[in-house]
Short mmCIF file of C-alpha atoms in Angstrom, two decimals:
data_model
loop_
_atom_site.label_atom_id
_atom_site.label_comp_id
_atom_site.label_asym_id
_atom_site.label_seq_id
_atom_site.Cartn_x
_atom_site.Cartn_y
_atom_site.Cartn_z
CA MET A 26 -22.40 17.42 -18.58
CA MET A 27 -19.00 18.41 -17.18
CA LYS A 28 -18.77 22.04 -16.05
CA THR A 29 -15.66 24.16 -15.46
CA ALA A 30 -14.61 26.23 -12.46
CA LEU A 31 -11.59 28.43 -11.73
CA PHE A 32 -9.99 28.18 -8.28
CA SER A 33 -9.55 31.53 -6.53
CA VAL A 34 -6.20 30.43 -5.07
CA SER A 35 -4.84 31.17 -8.56
CA TYR A 36 -5.39 34.91 -7.98
CA ALA A 37 -4.73 35.06 -4.24
CA GLY A 38 -1.36 36.81 -4.35
CA LEU A 39 0.54 33.68 -3.33
CA TRP A 40 3.80 32.49 -4.99
CA GLY A 41 4.26 35.91 -6.59
CA GLN A 42 0.88 35.80 -8.36
CA ALA A 43 -1.39 38.80 -8.84
CA ARG A 44 -4.13 39.22 -6.25
CA LEU A 45 -7.82 39.85 -6.89
CA ASP A 46 -10.50 40.19 -4.23
CA LEU A 47 -13.49 37.88 -4.52
CA PRO A 48 -15.85 40.21 -6.45
CA MET A 49 -13.09 40.97 -8.95
CA PHE A 50 -12.22 37.28 -9.19
CA ILE A 51 -15.84 36.34 -9.88
CA ASP A 52 -16.02 38.93 -12.67
CA ARG A 53 -12.73 37.70 -14.12
CA THR A 54 -13.83 34.08 -14.04
CA LYS A 55 -17.04 34.90 -15.90
CA ALA A 56 -15.15 36.97 -18.48
CA LEU A 57 -12.73 34.11 -19.09
CA GLY A 58 -15.64 31.78 -19.92
CA TYR A 59 -15.93 29.50 -16.89
CA ASP A 60 -19.17 28.12 -15.47
CA GLY A 61 -18.21 28.51 -11.84
CA VAL A 62 -15.72 29.43 -9.14
CA MET A 63 -13.95 27.37 -6.51
CA LEU A 64 -13.33 29.58 -3.48
CA MET A 65 -10.33 29.25 -1.18
CA GLY A 66 -11.64 28.74 2.36
CA LYS A 67 -9.02 30.89 4.07
CA ARG A 68 -7.54 34.37 3.87
CA PRO A 69 -7.33 36.38 1.71
CA HIS A 70 -10.49 34.98 0.13
CA ALA A 71 -13.39 33.04 1.71
CA SER A 72 -12.18 32.95 5.31
CA ILE A 73 -14.83 32.12 7.91
CA MET A 74 -13.18 34.79 10.09
CA ASP A 75 -13.98 37.54 7.61
CA ILE A 76 -17.18 36.70 5.73
CA ASP A 77 -20.03 37.76 7.99
CA ALA A 78 -23.73 37.57 7.13
CA GLU A 79 -23.70 40.85 5.18
CA ARG A 80 -20.68 39.90 3.09
CA ARG A 81 -22.20 36.49 2.38
CA ARG A 82 -25.34 38.22 1.13
CA GLN A 83 -23.25 40.48 -1.08
CA LEU A 84 -21.25 37.58 -2.47
CA ARG A 85 -24.34 35.54 -3.20
CA ASN A 86 -25.89 38.52 -4.99
CA LYS A 87 -22.66 38.97 -6.96
CA VAL A 88 -22.66 35.32 -8.01
CA GLU A 89 -26.31 35.46 -9.05
CA GLN A 90 -25.91 38.73 -10.96
CA THR A 91 -22.82 37.39 -12.73
CA GLN A 92 -24.72 34.20 -13.59
CA ILE A 93 -21.96 31.96 -12.36
CA GLU A 94 -21.99 29.14 -9.78
CA VAL A 95 -19.97 28.50 -6.65
CA ALA A 96 -18.75 25.00 -7.45
CA CYS A 97 -16.83 24.33 -4.25
CA ILE A 98 -15.51 25.85 -1.03
CA ALA A 99 -11.93 24.64 -0.59
CA GLY A 100 -11.06 23.71 2.97
CA TYR A 101 -7.53 23.16 4.25
CA THR A 102 -7.27 20.28 6.71
CA ASN A 103 -4.50 18.07 8.08
CA PHE A 104 -5.95 15.59 10.53
CA THR A 105 -2.56 14.26 11.64
CA ALA A 106 -1.36 17.69 12.80
CA GLY A 107 -0.71 18.48 16.45
CA LEU A 108 0.44 15.08 17.71
CA GLU A 109 3.20 16.82 19.66
CA SER A 110 0.52 18.56 21.77
CA MET A 111 -2.22 15.99 22.33
CA GLU A 112 -3.89 18.17 24.98
CA VAL A 113 -4.97 20.58 22.23
CA PRO A 114 -8.16 19.39 20.43
CA ILE A 115 -6.70 19.92 16.95
CA VAL A 116 -9.09 17.50 15.25
CA GLU A 117 -12.14 19.02 16.96
CA ILE A 118 -11.00 22.51 15.93
CA GLN A 119 -10.73 21.36 12.32
CA VAL A 120 -14.11 19.63 12.41
CA LYS A 121 -15.67 22.89 13.58
CA TYR A 122 -13.84 24.72 10.76
CA VAL A 123 -15.31 22.24 8.27
CA GLN A 124 -18.78 22.75 9.74
CA GLU A 125 -18.40 26.53 9.33
CA LEU A 126 -17.21 26.09 5.72
CA ALA A 127 -20.26 23.93 5.04
CA GLN A 128 -22.52 26.70 6.36
CA LEU A 129 -20.70 29.19 4.15
CA ALA A 130 -21.26 26.86 1.20
CA VAL A 131 -25.00 26.70 1.94
CA ASP A 132 -25.16 30.48 2.24
CA LEU A 133 -23.56 30.78 -1.21
CA ASN A 134 -25.87 28.15 -2.75
CA CYS A 135 -23.03 25.63 -2.98
CA ARG A 136 -23.12 21.99 -1.88
CA LEU A 137 -19.46 20.89 -1.99
CA VAL A 138 -16.59 21.42 0.48
CA ARG A 139 -13.06 20.19 -0.32
CA LEU A 140 -10.97 18.49 2.39
CA PHE A 141 -7.57 16.78 2.74
CA THR A 142 -6.60 13.75 4.85
CA GLY A 143 -3.26 14.14 6.67
CA TYR A 144 0.50 13.90 6.31
CA GLU A 145 2.75 11.09 7.48
CA VAL A 146 4.36 11.91 10.85
CA PRO A 147 7.87 10.56 11.58
CA GLY A 148 7.83 8.06 14.43
CA GLN A 149 4.07 7.50 14.24
CA SER A 150 2.40 4.32 13.05
CA PRO A 151 0.87 4.72 9.56
CA ALA A 152 -2.05 2.55 10.69
CA VAL A 153 -2.73 4.83 13.67
CA LEU A 154 -2.52 7.93 11.46
CA TRP A 155 -4.88 6.30 8.97
CA GLY A 156 -7.41 5.63 11.73
CA ARG A 157 -7.10 9.21 12.97
CA CYS A 158 -7.96 10.53 9.49
CA VAL A 159 -10.87 8.14 9.07
CA ASP A 160 -12.33 9.08 12.45
CA ALA A 161 -11.89 12.81 11.76
CA LEU A 162 -13.60 12.58 8.39
CA LYS A 163 -16.48 10.64 9.93
CA TRP A 164 -16.87 13.42 12.51
CA CYS A 165 -16.85 15.98 9.71
CA SER A 166 -19.50 13.99 7.87
CA ASP A 167 -21.70 13.88 10.95
CA ALA A 168 -21.18 17.60 11.60
CA VAL A 169 -22.55 18.62 8.17
CA GLU A 170 -25.09 15.83 7.67
CA SER A 171 -28.12 18.09 8.20
CA MET A 172 -26.84 20.70 5.70
CA ASP A 173 -27.09 18.60 2.51
CA VAL A 174 -23.40 19.28 1.83
CA THR A 175 -20.96 16.84 0.25
CA LEU A 176 -17.41 16.62 1.54
CA GLY A 177 -14.90 15.91 -1.22
CA ILE A 178 -11.53 14.41 -0.30
CA GLN A 179 -8.77 15.60 -2.60
CA ASN A 180 -5.92 13.13 -3.16
CA HIS A 181 -2.99 15.36 -2.18
CA HIS A 182 -1.92 14.51 1.38
CA ASP A 183 0.13 11.44 2.34
CA LEU A 184 -2.53 9.28 3.97
CA GLY A 185 -4.65 7.44 1.41
CA LEU A 186 -2.63 8.86 -1.45
CA HIS A 187 -2.24 5.96 -3.89
CA THR A 188 -5.51 5.42 -5.75
CA ASP A 189 -6.12 1.99 -4.22
CA ALA A 190 -5.44 3.35 -0.72
CA TYR A 191 -7.59 6.40 -1.47
CA LEU A 192 -10.59 4.27 -2.40
CA GLU A 193 -9.94 2.02 0.60
CA MET A 194 -10.10 5.03 2.90
CA LEU A 195 -13.39 6.11 1.34
CA GLN A 196 -14.74 2.64 2.11
CA ASP A 197 -13.52 2.89 5.71
CA ILE A 198 -15.23 6.29 6.11
CA ASN A 199 -18.38 4.83 4.57
CA ARG A 200 -20.50 7.97 4.59
CA PRO A 201 -22.85 8.87 1.72
CA ASN A 202 -21.89 12.55 1.96
CA VAL A 203 -18.14 11.90 1.68
CA LYS A 204 -16.94 11.56 -1.92
CA ALA A 205 -13.75 11.77 -3.96
CA MET A 206 -12.23 14.85 -5.56
CA TYR A 207 -9.75 12.87 -7.63
CA ASP A 208 -6.92 14.75 -9.38
CA ALA A 209 -4.39 13.65 -12.00
CA TRP A 210 -1.19 15.38 -10.97
CA SER A 211 -0.44 13.31 -7.86
CA PRO A 212 -0.82 9.86 -9.50
CA ALA A 213 1.01 11.18 -12.58
CA LEU A 214 4.01 12.37 -10.58
CA ARG A 215 4.08 9.06 -8.71
CA GLY A 216 3.90 6.95 -11.87
CA GLU A 217 0.37 5.53 -11.77
CA ASP A 218 -1.46 4.73 -15.00
CA LEU A 219 -3.82 7.70 -15.31
CA TYR A 220 -6.45 6.04 -17.48
CA ILE A 221 -6.79 2.98 -15.24
CA SER A 222 -6.70 4.96 -12.00
CA ALA A 223 -9.17 7.58 -13.20
CA LYS A 224 -11.64 4.99 -14.44
CA LYS A 225 -11.40 3.22 -11.08
CA ALA A 226 -12.00 6.42 -9.09
CA ALA A 227 -14.64 7.91 -11.40
CA PRO A 228 -17.76 6.34 -9.83
CA PHE A 229 -16.94 8.04 -6.52
CA THR A 230 -15.68 11.36 -7.90
CA VAL A 231 -17.71 14.59 -7.79
CA ALA A 232 -15.00 16.99 -8.98
CA THR A 233 -11.43 17.08 -10.23
CA THR A 234 -8.91 19.92 -10.04
CA CYS A 235 -6.30 20.27 -12.76
CA ALA A 236 -2.84 21.73 -13.29
CA ASP A 237 -0.06 20.66 -15.65
CA TYR A 238 3.63 20.36 -14.80
CA VAL A 239 7.04 19.71 -16.28
CA ARG A 240 9.71 17.86 -14.32
CA PHE A 241 13.38 18.74 -13.94
CA PRO A 242 15.96 16.25 -12.57
CA ARG A 243 17.87 17.46 -9.49
CA TYR A 244 21.53 16.85 -8.61
CA SER A 245 23.93 17.62 -5.77
CA TYR A 246 27.63 18.22 -6.44
CA VAL A 247 30.06 15.84 -4.70
CA PRO A 248 33.51 17.54 -4.64
CA ASP A 249 35.46 14.41 -3.64
CA ALA A 250 34.21 12.59 -6.73
CA VAL A 251 34.27 15.67 -8.98
CA ASN A 252 30.79 14.52 -9.99
CA TYR A 253 27.09 14.82 -9.18
CA ARG A 254 24.72 12.71 -7.08
CA ARG A 255 21.14 12.28 -8.37
CA LEU A 256 18.50 13.58 -5.98
CA ASP A 257 14.88 12.50 -5.67
CA PRO A 258 12.26 13.66 -6.31
CA ASP A 259 12.44 15.77 -9.46
CA LEU A 260 11.51 19.44 -9.32
CA ALA A 261 8.02 20.06 -10.74
CA ARG A 262 7.01 23.40 -12.26
CA ALA A 263 3.57 24.51 -13.45
CA VAL A 264 3.04 25.18 -17.15
CA PRO A 265 -0.07 25.78 -19.28
CA MET A 266 -2.40 22.84 -19.81
CA GLY A 267 -1.19 20.55 -22.56
CA GLU A 268 2.42 21.75 -22.33
CA GLY A 269 3.41 19.53 -19.41
CA THR A 270 4.04 15.84 -18.84
CA ILE A 271 0.64 14.89 -17.39
CA ASP A 272 -1.48 12.89 -19.81
CA TYR A 273 -4.80 14.60 -19.18
CA ALA A 274 -6.33 13.15 -22.34
CA SER A 275 -6.03 9.64 -20.86
CA PHE A 276 -7.09 10.88 -17.44
CA PHE A 277 -10.32 12.46 -18.67
CA ARG A 278 -11.02 9.49 -20.92
CA GLY A 279 -10.81 7.24 -17.86
CA LEU A 280 -13.03 9.55 -15.81
CA LYS A 281 -15.68 9.78 -18.51
CA GLU A 282 -15.70 6.04 -19.21
CA GLY A 283 -16.08 5.49 -15.47
CA GLY A 284 -19.18 7.72 -15.41
CA PHE A 285 -17.80 11.04 -14.13
CA ASP A 286 -19.81 14.17 -15.01
CA GLY A 287 -18.84 16.55 -12.19
CA TRP A 288 -16.83 19.78 -12.01
CA ALA A 289 -13.48 20.20 -13.76
CA ASN A 290 -11.64 22.90 -11.80
CA TYR A 291 -8.44 24.69 -12.79
CA GLU A 292 -5.84 25.95 -10.34
CA MET A 293 -2.53 27.79 -10.36
CA CYS A 294 -1.30 26.98 -6.86
CA SER A 295 2.47 27.21 -7.33
CA PRO A 296 4.90 29.43 -9.25
CA VAL A 297 4.05 29.30 -12.95
CA ARG A 298 6.26 29.56 -16.00
CA GLY A 299 6.13 33.11 -17.34
CA GLY A 300 5.45 34.81 -14.01
CA GLY A 301 2.44 35.72 -11.93
CA ASP A 302 1.10 38.89 -13.55
CA GLU A 303 -2.59 39.00 -14.40
CA ALA A 304 -2.07 38.67 -18.16
CA ASN A 305 -0.11 35.44 -17.75
CA LEU A 306 -2.58 33.99 -15.25
CA ASP A 307 -5.43 34.82 -17.63
CA ARG A 308 -3.53 33.11 -20.45
CA TYR A 309 -3.20 29.94 -18.38
CA ALA A 310 -6.89 30.03 -17.41
CA LYS A 311 -7.99 30.42 -21.04
CA GLN A 312 -5.70 27.63 -22.21
CA PHE A 313 -7.31 25.22 -19.76
CA LEU A 314 -10.70 25.76 -21.39
CA ALA A 315 -9.21 25.44 -24.86
CA TYR A 316 -7.42 22.24 -23.88
CA LEU A 317 -10.59 20.65 -22.47
CA ALA A 318 -12.41 21.50 -25.70
CA SER A 319 -9.60 19.97 -27.76
CA ILE A 320 -9.76 16.60 -26.01
CA GLY A 321 -13.56 16.44 -26.17
#
């Protein structure tokens, strides 16, 4: 049975949005009708620098008293960063960060940590960057193996982005505790068939995170031609679920037919139409639940 979670990044004070601390966010999520929370693994929320043993105990008590689950701790990784300073152990630092996030997850009775792969780096071989990401994710897997924590790779960064490449990278990593956190917005913006791609990724997917967008064409004025030059890519802007261009009905149909029954998370991680005050953010969060109910 698919359960729903709200991502704390939505109320983190970023992009002009209102900011709630974690206890307030947990209360708000419960009041809105969600089953769980997805916690941002950095400041101002679930940063490993700030959440000591006492605060972890308080947060776990808060979650239990609110009768809500911690669905996922969201890590922020880029395993192709730092190539300009190879003497700095950037990958090792990130692996340790992932290990600490996994311990935080265990302390909050959660068993899922979200990760990213890496970005393309100009002048670097894509094959070398691919191998760097695969090796890093294997190290992460080994670092958390004893904790009974799953690492979920979200399909946002450049390496392993297309669905076929994404599943190929999972095969190269080949670790039972490394799974997919497959989202719709990236393949939708890039023109993949959402039903086919979702059904293909579903057997490996433990969670999906959702947001809907509209697209606006961009142009640059060319004075000599007294005309405009088309620019790529289009500008994307977040709107309430069901009001954008992403065909989530087909996406969820593909996931379900492929056997997915994990977490459906909702995020507002960019400027949203209507502004970032609490009332508008709450409206978006409620509409996500209503939209999921409407598509069955």
